[in-house]
XYZ file of C-alpha atoms in Angstrom:
424
model
C 105.814 97.054 149.422
C 103.828 97.654 146.262
C 103.724 99.980 143.284
C 101.071 102.602 142.720
C 100.889 103.819 139.124
C 99.359 107.224 138.482
C 98.063 107.731 134.961
C 97.460 111.002 133.194
C 93.974 111.927 134.416
C 91.038 112.929 132.246
C 91.045 116.726 132.581
C 87.585 116.955 131.045
C 86.112 118.989 128.163
C 86.993 116.221 125.701
C 90.752 116.761 126.083
C 92.626 113.699 124.773
C 96.203 114.806 125.447
C 98.095 117.372 127.506
C 101.627 118.703 127.655
C 103.795 117.828 130.635
C 105.051 121.229 131.743
C 107.180 120.695 134.864
C 107.993 118.044 137.457
C 107.889 119.008 141.128
C 109.475 115.709 142.214
C 112.288 113.435 141.077
C 113.079 109.737 141.364
C 113.853 108.887 144.995
C 111.729 111.673 146.515
C 109.306 110.840 149.299
C 105.850 112.261 148.615
C 102.701 112.629 150.669
C 99.054 112.543 149.725
C 97.850 115.707 147.923
C 101.423 116.875 147.228
C 101.672 118.336 143.712
C 103.721 116.002 141.531
C 103.636 117.801 138.192
C 101.991 120.582 136.201
C 100.393 119.816 132.865
C 99.184 122.265 130.247
C 95.842 121.946 128.483
C 94.642 124.201 125.687
C 93.303 126.595 128.306
C 95.154 126.366 131.590
C 97.921 124.910 133.721
C 96.649 122.039 135.891
C 98.275 120.606 139.027
C 98.492 116.810 139.324
C 98.482 115.816 143.016
C 99.518 112.499 144.533
C 96.689 110.307 145.833
C 99.102 108.302 148.022
C 102.131 108.465 150.319
C 105.276 106.822 149.048
C 108.581 107.031 147.194
C 108.943 108.045 143.545
C 110.473 105.177 141.553
C 109.960 106.372 137.959
C 108.734 109.309 135.904
C 106.694 108.819 132.764
C 107.820 111.747 130.632
C 109.917 114.875 130.280
C 108.802 118.526 130.336
C 107.555 119.523 126.916
C 106.310 116.032 126.054
C 102.700 115.689 124.905
C 101.086 112.785 126.756
C 97.802 111.041 126.098
C 95.145 110.847 128.775
C 95.517 107.449 130.437
C 99.245 107.115 129.781
C 101.551 106.411 132.724
C 102.599 109.633 134.453
C 104.513 108.411 137.502
C 105.101 105.284 139.598
C 105.308 105.420 143.393
C 106.423 102.730 145.815
C 103.844 102.428 148.597
C 103.114 100.388 151.680
C 100.866 97.439 150.894
C 100.004 96.054 147.466
C 99.549 99.281 145.503
C 97.443 99.169 142.345
C 99.802 96.997 140.227
C 99.530 93.222 140.449
C 102.664 91.405 141.612
C 102.679 89.293 138.456
C 102.897 92.394 136.316
C 106.236 93.689 135.204
C 107.525 96.585 137.296
C 106.553 99.876 135.816
C 109.643 101.895 135.053
C 109.254 104.396 132.278
C 112.721 105.832 131.909
C 113.162 109.516 131.393
C 115.723 109.376 128.625
C 117.974 112.289 128.052
C 117.620 111.837 124.303
C 113.904 112.571 124.566
C 114.394 115.779 126.493
C 113.999 119.057 124.551
C 117.418 120.564 125.356
C 119.046 121.480 128.634
C 116.328 123.542 130.261
C 113.718 120.777 130.019
C 116.160 118.293 131.556
C 116.906 120.711 134.345
C 113.204 121.066 135.082
C 112.963 117.360 135.868
C 115.519 117.702 138.662
C 113.949 119.908 141.337
C 115.556 120.561 144.711
C 113.642 119.171 147.716
C 111.003 121.740 148.603
C 111.338 121.263 152.346
C 115.077 121.855 152.542
C 116.120 125.216 154.032
C 117.816 127.508 151.566
C 120.992 127.663 153.641
C 121.200 123.878 153.567
C 120.740 123.751 149.804
C 123.638 126.127 149.138
C 126.318 123.651 150.148
C 129.112 125.146 148.106
C 130.260 128.442 146.696
C 129.203 127.588 143.164
C 127.652 124.886 140.981
C 129.686 122.872 138.486
C 127.478 122.789 135.382
C 128.488 121.976 131.852
C 129.462 125.000 129.758
C 126.403 124.578 127.517
C 123.954 123.726 130.296
C 121.258 126.355 130.744
C 120.032 126.675 134.347
C 116.391 127.461 135.039
C 115.757 131.163 135.664
C 113.226 133.818 134.735
C 114.125 136.484 132.144
C 114.359 139.072 134.940
C 116.871 136.941 136.859
C 118.923 136.378 133.700
C 119.103 140.115 133.048
C 119.966 140.780 136.688
C 122.805 138.241 136.509
C 124.096 139.809 133.291
C 124.022 143.262 134.875
C 125.950 141.951 137.894
C 128.538 140.173 135.755
C 127.580 136.709 137.022
C 127.697 133.553 134.924
C 124.341 132.028 135.765
C 125.576 128.452 135.296
C 127.820 128.925 138.365
C 124.945 129.880 140.691
C 123.137 127.270 142.769
C 119.356 127.603 142.396
C 117.106 127.178 145.413
C 113.746 127.677 143.725
C 111.333 125.004 142.451
C 113.059 122.541 140.114
C 116.392 124.144 140.980
C 115.366 127.498 139.512
C 117.809 130.348 140.159
C 116.162 133.197 142.085
C 117.186 136.793 142.722
C 118.084 135.765 146.272
C 120.513 133.176 144.899
C 122.361 135.924 143.030
C 122.620 137.902 146.276
C 123.943 134.814 148.087
C 126.482 134.224 145.336
C 127.741 137.803 145.563
C 127.861 137.655 149.357
C 130.140 134.619 149.131
C 132.582 136.678 147.085
C 132.292 134.547 143.959
C 131.838 137.416 141.518
C 135.433 137.869 140.404
C 137.310 138.972 137.357
C 136.661 135.656 135.623
C 132.897 136.358 135.664
C 132.997 140.076 135.042
C 130.628 141.599 132.545
C 132.296 142.018 129.158
C 133.198 145.549 128.151
C 130.358 147.410 126.508
C 131.957 147.132 123.049
C 133.516 143.670 123.396
C 132.494 140.984 120.932
C 130.033 138.398 122.178
C 129.604 134.952 120.662
C 127.361 133.323 123.275
C 124.103 131.702 122.164
C 121.081 130.490 124.061
C 118.526 127.898 122.988
C 115.158 128.110 124.725
C 112.710 125.204 124.315
C 109.220 126.390 123.455
C 107.172 124.369 125.925
C 104.313 124.798 128.360
C 102.396 128.059 128.318
C 104.760 129.640 125.786
C 103.991 126.839 123.318
C 100.242 127.285 123.824
C 100.501 131.043 123.340
C 102.520 130.551 120.166
C 100.000 128.068 118.789
C 96.999 130.270 119.604
C 98.569 133.410 118.155
C 99.565 131.608 114.966
C 96.129 130.031 114.690
C 94.415 133.391 115.191
C 96.446 135.200 112.545
C 96.068 132.374 110.017
C 92.340 131.813 110.431
C 90.843 135.230 111.133
C 90.804 138.194 108.753
C 92.209 140.802 111.126
C 91.710 144.502 110.736
C 92.438 147.176 113.316
C 90.779 150.494 114.066
C 92.292 153.232 116.267
C 90.369 156.081 117.858
C 91.459 158.914 120.137
C 89.404 159.490 123.286
C 89.353 162.385 125.723
C 89.253 160.667 129.114
C 89.533 163.829 131.222
C 85.936 163.646 132.450
C 85.920 159.936 133.261
C 89.254 160.290 135.065
C 87.811 163.140 137.153
C 84.794 160.964 137.976
C 87.067 158.065 138.912
C 89.145 160.289 141.218
C 85.979 161.635 142.857
C 84.525 158.170 143.452
C 87.805 156.915 144.878
C 88.015 159.857 147.256
C 84.434 159.388 148.436
C 84.095 155.599 148.432
C 87.614 154.188 148.079
C 88.024 153.450 151.782
C 84.813 151.423 151.973
C 84.290 150.005 148.476
C 87.824 149.811 147.134
C 89.738 151.860 144.602
C 88.609 152.018 140.983
C 90.966 151.845 138.008
C 89.914 152.828 134.492
C 89.240 149.190 133.537
C 85.791 148.841 135.173
C 84.672 152.016 133.360
C 85.872 150.477 130.091
C 84.035 147.252 130.881
C 80.883 149.253 131.572
C 81.316 151.112 128.271
C 81.663 147.772 126.447
C 78.472 146.481 128.062
C 76.436 149.547 127.091
C 77.850 149.848 123.552
C 77.296 146.156 122.784
C 73.541 146.585 123.255
C 73.501 148.248 119.826
C 76.179 146.005 118.283
C 75.267 142.403 119.164
C 77.240 141.127 116.155
C 80.440 142.122 117.977
C 79.660 140.238 121.192
C 79.934 136.934 119.393
C 81.930 133.792 118.692
C 82.568 132.425 115.224
C 82.902 128.688 114.639
C 84.568 128.812 111.237
C 84.523 125.035 110.824
C 80.758 124.787 111.351
C 80.209 128.200 109.703
C 78.077 129.365 112.638
C 78.114 132.721 114.440
C 76.825 132.650 118.015
C 75.712 136.015 119.373
C 75.578 136.194 123.162
C 73.260 138.259 125.318
C 75.634 137.882 128.261
C 78.847 139.917 128.145
C 81.752 137.759 129.319
C 84.783 140.047 129.200
C 88.227 138.483 128.912
C 90.896 140.547 130.678
C 94.302 139.923 129.080
C 96.728 139.496 131.992
C 100.498 139.079 131.914
C 101.724 136.346 134.275
C 105.200 134.905 134.828
C 104.329 131.903 132.680
C 102.878 134.008 129.859
C 99.761 135.820 128.726
C 96.507 134.571 130.252
C 92.911 135.740 129.756
C 90.700 135.281 132.840
C 87.033 136.033 132.246
C 84.710 138.440 134.056
C 81.412 136.649 133.599
C 78.132 138.522 133.207
C 79.746 141.939 133.290
C 76.369 143.333 132.220
C 74.939 142.436 135.644
C 77.771 143.934 137.740
C 78.310 147.378 139.256
C 81.525 149.361 138.827
C 82.899 148.068 142.123
C 81.739 144.530 141.473
C 83.538 144.517 138.123
C 86.608 146.126 139.711
C 86.749 143.500 142.456
C 86.323 140.640 139.996
C 88.998 142.022 137.657
C 91.425 142.288 140.579
C 90.608 138.814 141.893
C 90.994 137.143 138.503
C 94.190 139.018 137.641
C 95.789 137.952 140.926
C 94.682 134.354 140.400
C 96.152 134.341 136.883
C 99.468 135.869 137.983
C 99.769 133.357 140.820
C 98.891 130.411 138.594
C 95.708 129.740 140.569
C 93.090 130.544 137.927
C 90.851 127.571 137.150
C 89.990 126.296 133.669
C 86.502 127.757 133.980
C 87.937 131.156 134.886
C 90.136 131.084 131.772
C 87.488 130.168 129.211
C 84.172 131.324 127.820
C 84.876 134.982 127.025
C 82.815 136.751 124.352
C 85.034 139.830 123.902
C 88.492 140.682 125.254
C 89.932 143.833 126.782
C 93.719 144.190 126.698
C 95.800 146.901 128.326
C 99.469 147.441 129.077
C 98.732 150.327 131.429
C 101.476 152.935 131.501
C 103.410 150.847 128.937
C 100.468 150.909 126.545
C 102.200 153.017 123.925
C 100.467 155.230 121.375
C 98.973 152.520 119.178
C 98.916 148.720 118.974
C 97.382 145.983 116.817
C 96.075 143.345 119.254
C 95.542 139.777 118.047
C 92.067 138.299 118.325
C 91.323 135.780 121.044
C 89.579 133.180 118.889
C 86.753 132.291 118.568
C 85.860 135.870 119.546
C 85.477 138.443 116.770
C 86.679 141.569 118.618
C 89.389 142.683 121.015
C 89.633 146.203 122.457
C 93.144 147.442 123.202
C 93.797 150.258 125.647
C 96.797 152.546 125.162
C 98.393 154.829 127.748
C 96.875 158.120 128.919
C 98.889 161.232 128.058
C 98.246 164.914 128.709
C 98.221 166.979 125.519
C 97.169 170.458 124.438
C 93.823 170.250 122.642
C 91.508 172.842 121.102
C 88.188 172.911 122.961
C 85.614 175.549 121.930
C 88.326 177.621 120.314
C 90.622 177.495 123.350
C 93.846 175.533 123.824
C 93.505 173.465 126.985
C 95.340 170.518 128.512
C 93.323 167.305 128.268
C 93.962 163.666 129.166
C 93.943 161.697 125.916
C 94.001 157.961 125.263
C 93.812 155.792 122.156
C 91.758 152.648 121.770
C 93.502 150.267 119.358
C 91.060 147.496 118.559
C 91.012 144.539 116.181
C 88.094 142.728 114.566
C 87.448 139.640 112.472
C 86.478 141.013 109.069
C 84.755 137.727 108.220
C 82.079 138.639 110.757
C 82.380 142.357 111.544
C 82.119 145.027 108.846
C 84.404 148.042 109.020
C 81.506 150.469 109.434
C 80.131 148.506 112.389
C 83.547 148.359 114.052
C 84.060 152.122 113.668
C 80.597 152.915 114.991
C 81.115 150.556 117.939
C 84.364 152.257 118.977
C 82.776 155.678 118.439
C 79.965 154.600 120.791
C 82.531 153.670 123.448
C 84.220 157.026 122.893
C 80.946 158.904 123.447
C 80.219 156.986 126.639
C 83.675 157.647 128.140
C 83.758 161.304 127.149
C 80.305 161.816 128.733
C 80.595 159.318 131.598
C 77.154 160.055 133.034
C 75.730 158.227 130.003
C 77.373 155.015 131.233
C 74.661 154.786 133.868
C 71.603 155.975 131.908
C 69.357 153.000 131.086
């Protein structure tokens, strides 16, 4: 038997270090070639690290949340044959020390349940004996669900990746009759003294760093404009009725992307990136639209490339494809980089107004608020119209207030007279 050492690979793009986000294996696990061993986080995306060999895990080289240099030892695997470590060399065993782990959740992430085991086999007992201060892995939605059901999450056995507690595990727990008076939800007005510490690692750490960097480096200012979207919504409904079955359904987003493309022809200074260290503004002819997308691991911005060369349906299909890839964690680094302007929308949750944060090094982000029906005065008559606000932010170091206002007004004119979206 020999030892095969896997080092942190060179992800490319000049990246010298990455953050270890989560282990998918533990010491003692048998792994096969191409099985994902761990996820690491770069500045732009989550990257899977697969195994190049079959064998048994004998040591892990870090803990979730740890920043590791490219070329450092990631994992050691016992393999048939000689491996890639000389016999004279000392055995590679980089201990995962509890003292180095950032709190309970990160430690828990390094202890996943075997992926191949059936769920019924994993749930070997009615509950799990965890320490009182140990925080099991679970999404915010699962935590809220457990609180609503009166379940102490630390008593529930998790069957998801890395031992994560799933909604199904809560159902199993209830079915076993373990929700009793000792785990009942406190009365609505009872005092609560529980606390929860959540390590800021992985995607959440990257989001925090980027948002802080953006607000510290750029001179943000926001501009809000009200738009009557009645006409474009009628056009969208008509196109969906006529072509939806063959070309796919259209949302409002591809119309907004088209409006951006047309308006930017007259405002090239807004379709730009600003390198504030080199003091260089790069204006792009191509319109690469970032679509802010909420995924389970955090906010991601996949990029619709060359939106200026796409039809409504082409843009709609690409937006849908990229959003699904981002939500499923399958978006590539290339698909998450290179945008020249960003479009952000919370859909029905969009609120009345917002102040979106720039996606550096871009100099503009267009925020879409929800559509509401309101009485409006049109030609002296009170009529019901569909109204929507655009809440957009700009980098005042590059974009003047007058230009920003005129740009948003141009988008407003295009959406209120949607035929002009297609007049070249």
